[in-house]
């Protein structure tokens, strides 16, 4: 998703823009650009397609004096309207106004027609250029009142936006505005910043404020002023980032994805420990969260997107198993348009790593409109989803930079297991001692198994070699292993571009097995020994049709006999092993991406936080 950075103050604004854009790379993009005031207070705009190094190369050709700047804005573009070309890269505007934008102006065609009738011409295919020229028109016709022009333009916009705006006759000022897209204001010493997220400005400041819906911020080197949509000055609380620069850097790993997989044991402990009492039982004291209220729900609806939704499947399995509450898992992009039957007797849990996913946010708002109490499971403190929920339980996974979600999924799943144990206590569906034993296993045995799996990395990587020239494969499992393989399959697809399909092992024979032919890779996950015999039978079905089976399993001679490769799992975490198995499958996906030469941290077409529909 697009990334925004802006800096006003000091003489090295361009350095801030460049480092900020690199920090925002993880959000996914296909072009980048900057607009900055030079020493003559002229706006200079430089853009490049592809990686940010291409932009750096263009900027590198400028002299030091040409690059000396105290005010500018920058952008990484994830194309929504118009091809990923230099012409469509941000910043957009004209000689009077330049803007960077994250979001979609839905009515940009109508606005463009109006502007064309007023004599404006366009150089790009983007909705953003239309937004910029709309602001210009308002600025020109209202005599140069920047805030008024932005307010007038905002009234015309239909859609979502986070914007950074500069006016040629106002060097040393940056304006910003947001609706349905996050934007933060960094507070520094003699310089101030705008950014899509805190990771872009961590090297300069940890102090920031969050712009709320329809607020306008005015930044100068020594002032940050925020006004609401009625023109009133807002008294904003300065927050301090919990993350440090190191946590948002690669730390010696080849890629963020690998680093974040290796952080899993540590972040499981960080996420669970604050929610386990001295008595060894689940104890949730998160702000506004009341487990008693959740325990009374007639039904729990879990809604999310992608990997977060897959953590929802894990939650369904354990909440139904331990707390005996019916759970529906809903795709957020479907739920937001479905005429769902939800009322105050239902509880809704929203899961999101970024806390900014547009579809998930829309599903959250729908659930609240229908009277449900909404609890969010979020990894970014103060994110929009967190702030719009009735209660939030934060995961403490730290910044997840790689587009492919790994550690967030593992801690989301582990946290939901703890929540299901807490619900079981509240509903007396399990006795206290049993809950205590399982809580201890979750907290200690699970991270230990993950650590043992990380120590098997070379063996796991070696098993992936077979996939290096493959384009299609299957991921099979039964019960919770099937849920785990749905997520595994997405991981493999999104980073290695191998078309993978997760299938309930028992269902394959009802049609899809026709796709199995000699050499088809099939990864099997079998941790649930209660269906082991069935799983062995399913492996035989595909093996007899030529499949190449890689089994991930607790040690079993029968599985050995019907598999080309076997990865034996540690098994101290027992029923939580499918969560630990995610680490195996994430390492396999990572390795497959590497041997196929894919950009594993920034896979093609993907964005880290999908803040548009
Ligand atoms: C995960 O690997 C993907 N990048 C994607 O499916 C992601 O999980 C989804 O977009 C939801 O994001 P969120 O958790 O930030 O809401």
mmCIF file with all atom_site columns, C-alpha atoms in Angstrom, residues 300 302 309-329 349 351 409 412-413 416-421 423-424 429-430 438 477-484 486 527-531 573-579:
data_model
loop_
_atom_site.group_PDB
_atom_site.id
_atom_site.type_symbol
_atom_site.label_atom_id
_atom_site.label_alt_id
_atom_site.label_comp_id
_atom_site.label_asym_id
_atom_site.label_entity_id
_atom_site.label_seq_id
_atom_site.pdbx_PDB_ins_code
_atom_site.Cartn_x
_atom_site.Cartn_y
_atom_site.Cartn_z
_atom_site.occupancy
_atom_site.B_iso_or_equiv
_atom_site.pdbx_formal_charge
_atom_site.auth_seq_id
_atom_site.auth_comp_id
_atom_site.auth_asym_id
_atom_site.auth_atom_id
_atom_site.pdbx_PDB_model_num
ATOM 1  C CA . UNK A 1 300 ? -18.806 -15.256 18.139 1.00 0.00 ? 300 UNK A CA 1
ATOM 2  C CA . UNK A 1 302 ? -14.508 -13.540 13.743 1.00 0.00 ? 302 UNK A CA 1
ATOM 3  C CA . UNK A 1 309 ? -8.496  -14.528 8.897  1.00 0.00 ? 309 UNK A CA 1
ATOM 4  C CA . UNK A 1 310 ? -6.558  -17.778 8.946  1.00 0.00 ? 310 UNK A CA 1
ATOM 5  C CA . UNK A 1 311 ? -5.664  -17.080 12.567 1.00 0.00 ? 311 UNK A CA 1
ATOM 6  C CA . UNK A 1 312 ? -9.406  -16.767 12.965 1.00 0.00 ? 312 UNK A CA 1
ATOM 7  C CA . UNK A 1 313 ? -9.793  -20.385 11.889 1.00 0.00 ? 313 UNK A CA 1
ATOM 8  C CA . UNK A 1 314 ? -7.376  -21.395 14.640 1.00 0.00 ? 314 UNK A CA 1
ATOM 9  C CA . UNK A 1 315 ? -9.469  -19.332 17.061 1.00 0.00 ? 315 UNK A CA 1
ATOM 10 C CA . UNK A 1 316 ? -12.656 -21.057 15.885 1.00 0.00 ? 316 UNK A CA 1
ATOM 11 C CA . UNK A 1 317 ? -11.160 -24.484 16.485 1.00 0.00 ? 317 UNK A CA 1
ATOM 12 C CA . UNK A 1 318 ? -10.027 -23.737 20.037 1.00 0.00 ? 318 UNK A CA 1
ATOM 13 C CA . UNK A 1 319 ? -12.960 -21.574 21.175 1.00 0.00 ? 319 UNK A CA 1
ATOM 14 C CA . UNK A 1 320 ? -15.407 -24.248 20.058 1.00 0.00 ? 320 UNK A CA 1
ATOM 15 C CA . UNK A 1 321 ? -13.279 -27.033 21.515 1.00 0.00 ? 321 UNK A CA 1
ATOM 16 C CA . UNK A 1 322 ? -12.668 -25.436 24.924 1.00 0.00 ? 322 UNK A CA 1
ATOM 17 C CA . UNK A 1 323 ? -15.432 -22.876 25.485 1.00 0.00 ? 323 UNK A CA 1
ATOM 18 C CA . UNK A 1 324 ? -18.199 -24.499 23.423 1.00 0.00 ? 324 UNK A CA 1
ATOM 19 C CA . UNK A 1 325 ? -19.295 -21.208 21.858 1.00 0.00 ? 325 UNK A CA 1
ATOM 20 C CA . UNK A 1 326 ? -20.305 -21.390 18.184 1.00 0.00 ? 326 UNK A CA 1
ATOM 21 C CA . UNK A 1 327 ? -17.848 -19.421 16.050 1.00 0.00 ? 327 UNK A CA 1
ATOM 22 C CA . UNK A 1 328 ? -18.279 -18.186 12.480 1.00 0.00 ? 328 UNK A CA 1
ATOM 23 C CA . UNK A 1 329 ? -15.233 -16.971 10.576 1.00 0.00 ? 329 UNK A CA 1
ATOM 24 C CA . UNK A 1 349 ? -13.707 -10.373 17.109 1.00 0.00 ? 349 UNK A CA 1
ATOM 25 C CA . UNK A 1 351 ? -8.136  -9.621  13.833 1.00 0.00 ? 351 UNK A CA 1
ATOM 26 C CA . UNK A 1 409 ? -0.067  -14.982 12.683 1.00 0.00 ? 409 UNK A CA 1
ATOM 27 C CA . UNK A 1 412 ? -2.570  -14.069 16.984 1.00 0.00 ? 412 UNK A CA 1
ATOM 28 C CA . UNK A 1 413 ? -3.190  -17.831 17.057 1.00 0.00 ? 413 UNK A CA 1
ATOM 29 C CA . UNK A 1 416 ? -6.706  -16.756 20.677 1.00 0.00 ? 416 UNK A CA 1
ATOM 30 C CA . UNK A 1 417 ? -5.939  -20.086 22.310 1.00 0.00 ? 417 UNK A CA 1
ATOM 31 C CA . UNK A 1 418 ? -5.337  -18.288 25.608 1.00 0.00 ? 418 UNK A CA 1
ATOM 32 C CA . UNK A 1 419 ? -8.596  -16.412 25.120 1.00 0.00 ? 419 UNK A CA 1
ATOM 33 C CA . UNK A 1 420 ? -10.438 -19.686 24.480 1.00 0.00 ? 420 UNK A CA 1
ATOM 34 C CA . UNK A 1 421 ? -9.018  -21.072 27.725 1.00 0.00 ? 421 UNK A CA 1
ATOM 35 C CA . UNK A 1 423 ? -13.620 -18.330 28.060 1.00 0.00 ? 423 UNK A CA 1
ATOM 36 C CA . UNK A 1 424 ? -13.675 -22.001 29.113 1.00 0.00 ? 424 UNK A CA 1
ATOM 37 C CA . UNK A 1 429 ? -16.691 -25.872 30.302 1.00 0.00 ? 429 UNK A CA 1
ATOM 38 C CA . UNK A 1 430 ? -13.264 -26.943 31.629 1.00 0.00 ? 430 UNK A CA 1
ATOM 39 C CA . UNK A 1 438 ? -2.989  -26.155 29.016 1.00 0.00 ? 438 UNK A CA 1
ATOM 40 C CA . UNK A 1 477 ? -4.501  -31.581 6.301  1.00 0.00 ? 477 UNK A CA 1
ATOM 41 C CA . UNK A 1 478 ? -7.421  -32.723 8.393  1.00 0.00 ? 478 UNK A CA 1
ATOM 42 C CA . UNK A 1 479 ? -9.209  -30.766 11.116 1.00 0.00 ? 479 UNK A CA 1
ATOM 43 C CA . UNK A 1 480 ? -6.971  -28.128 12.660 1.00 0.00 ? 480 UNK A CA 1
ATOM 44 C CA . UNK A 1 481 ? -4.150  -29.263 10.379 1.00 0.00 ? 481 UNK A CA 1
ATOM 45 C CA . UNK A 1 482 ? -6.329  -28.300 7.439  1.00 0.00 ? 482 UNK A CA 1
ATOM 46 C CA . UNK A 1 483 ? -6.829  -24.849 8.976  1.00 0.00 ? 483 UNK A CA 1
ATOM 47 C CA . UNK A 1 484 ? -3.060  -24.573 9.363  1.00 0.00 ? 484 UNK A CA 1
ATOM 48 C CA . UNK A 1 486 ? -4.903  -22.879 4.469  1.00 0.00 ? 486 UNK A CA 1
ATOM 49 C CA . UNK A 1 527 ? -0.258  -33.491 14.001 1.00 0.00 ? 527 UNK A CA 1
ATOM 50 C CA . UNK A 1 528 ? -3.651  -34.830 15.065 1.00 0.00 ? 528 UNK A CA 1
ATOM 51 C CA . UNK A 1 529 ? -3.027  -38.510 15.755 1.00 0.00 ? 529 UNK A CA 1
ATOM 52 C CA . UNK A 1 530 ? -6.759  -39.192 16.145 1.00 0.00 ? 530 UNK A CA 1
ATOM 53 C CA . UNK A 1 531 ? -7.095  -39.030 12.354 1.00 0.00 ? 531 UNK A CA 1
ATOM 54 C CA . UNK A 1 573 ? 3.180   -28.519 22.707 1.00 0.00 ? 573 UNK A CA 1
ATOM 55 C CA . UNK A 1 574 ? 0.696   -31.303 21.940 1.00 0.00 ? 574 UNK A CA 1
ATOM 56 C CA . UNK A 1 575 ? -2.591  -29.932 20.606 1.00 0.00 ? 575 UNK A CA 1
ATOM 57 C CA . UNK A 1 576 ? -0.897  -26.572 19.934 1.00 0.00 ? 576 UNK A CA 1
ATOM 58 C CA . UNK A 1 577 ? 1.565   -28.154 17.512 1.00 0.00 ? 577 UNK A CA 1
ATOM 59 C CA . UNK A 1 578 ? -0.343  -26.892 14.426 1.00 0.00 ? 578 UNK A CA 1
ATOM 60 C CA . UNK A 1 579 ? 0.644   -23.380 15.551 1.00 0.00 ? 579 UNK A CA 1
#
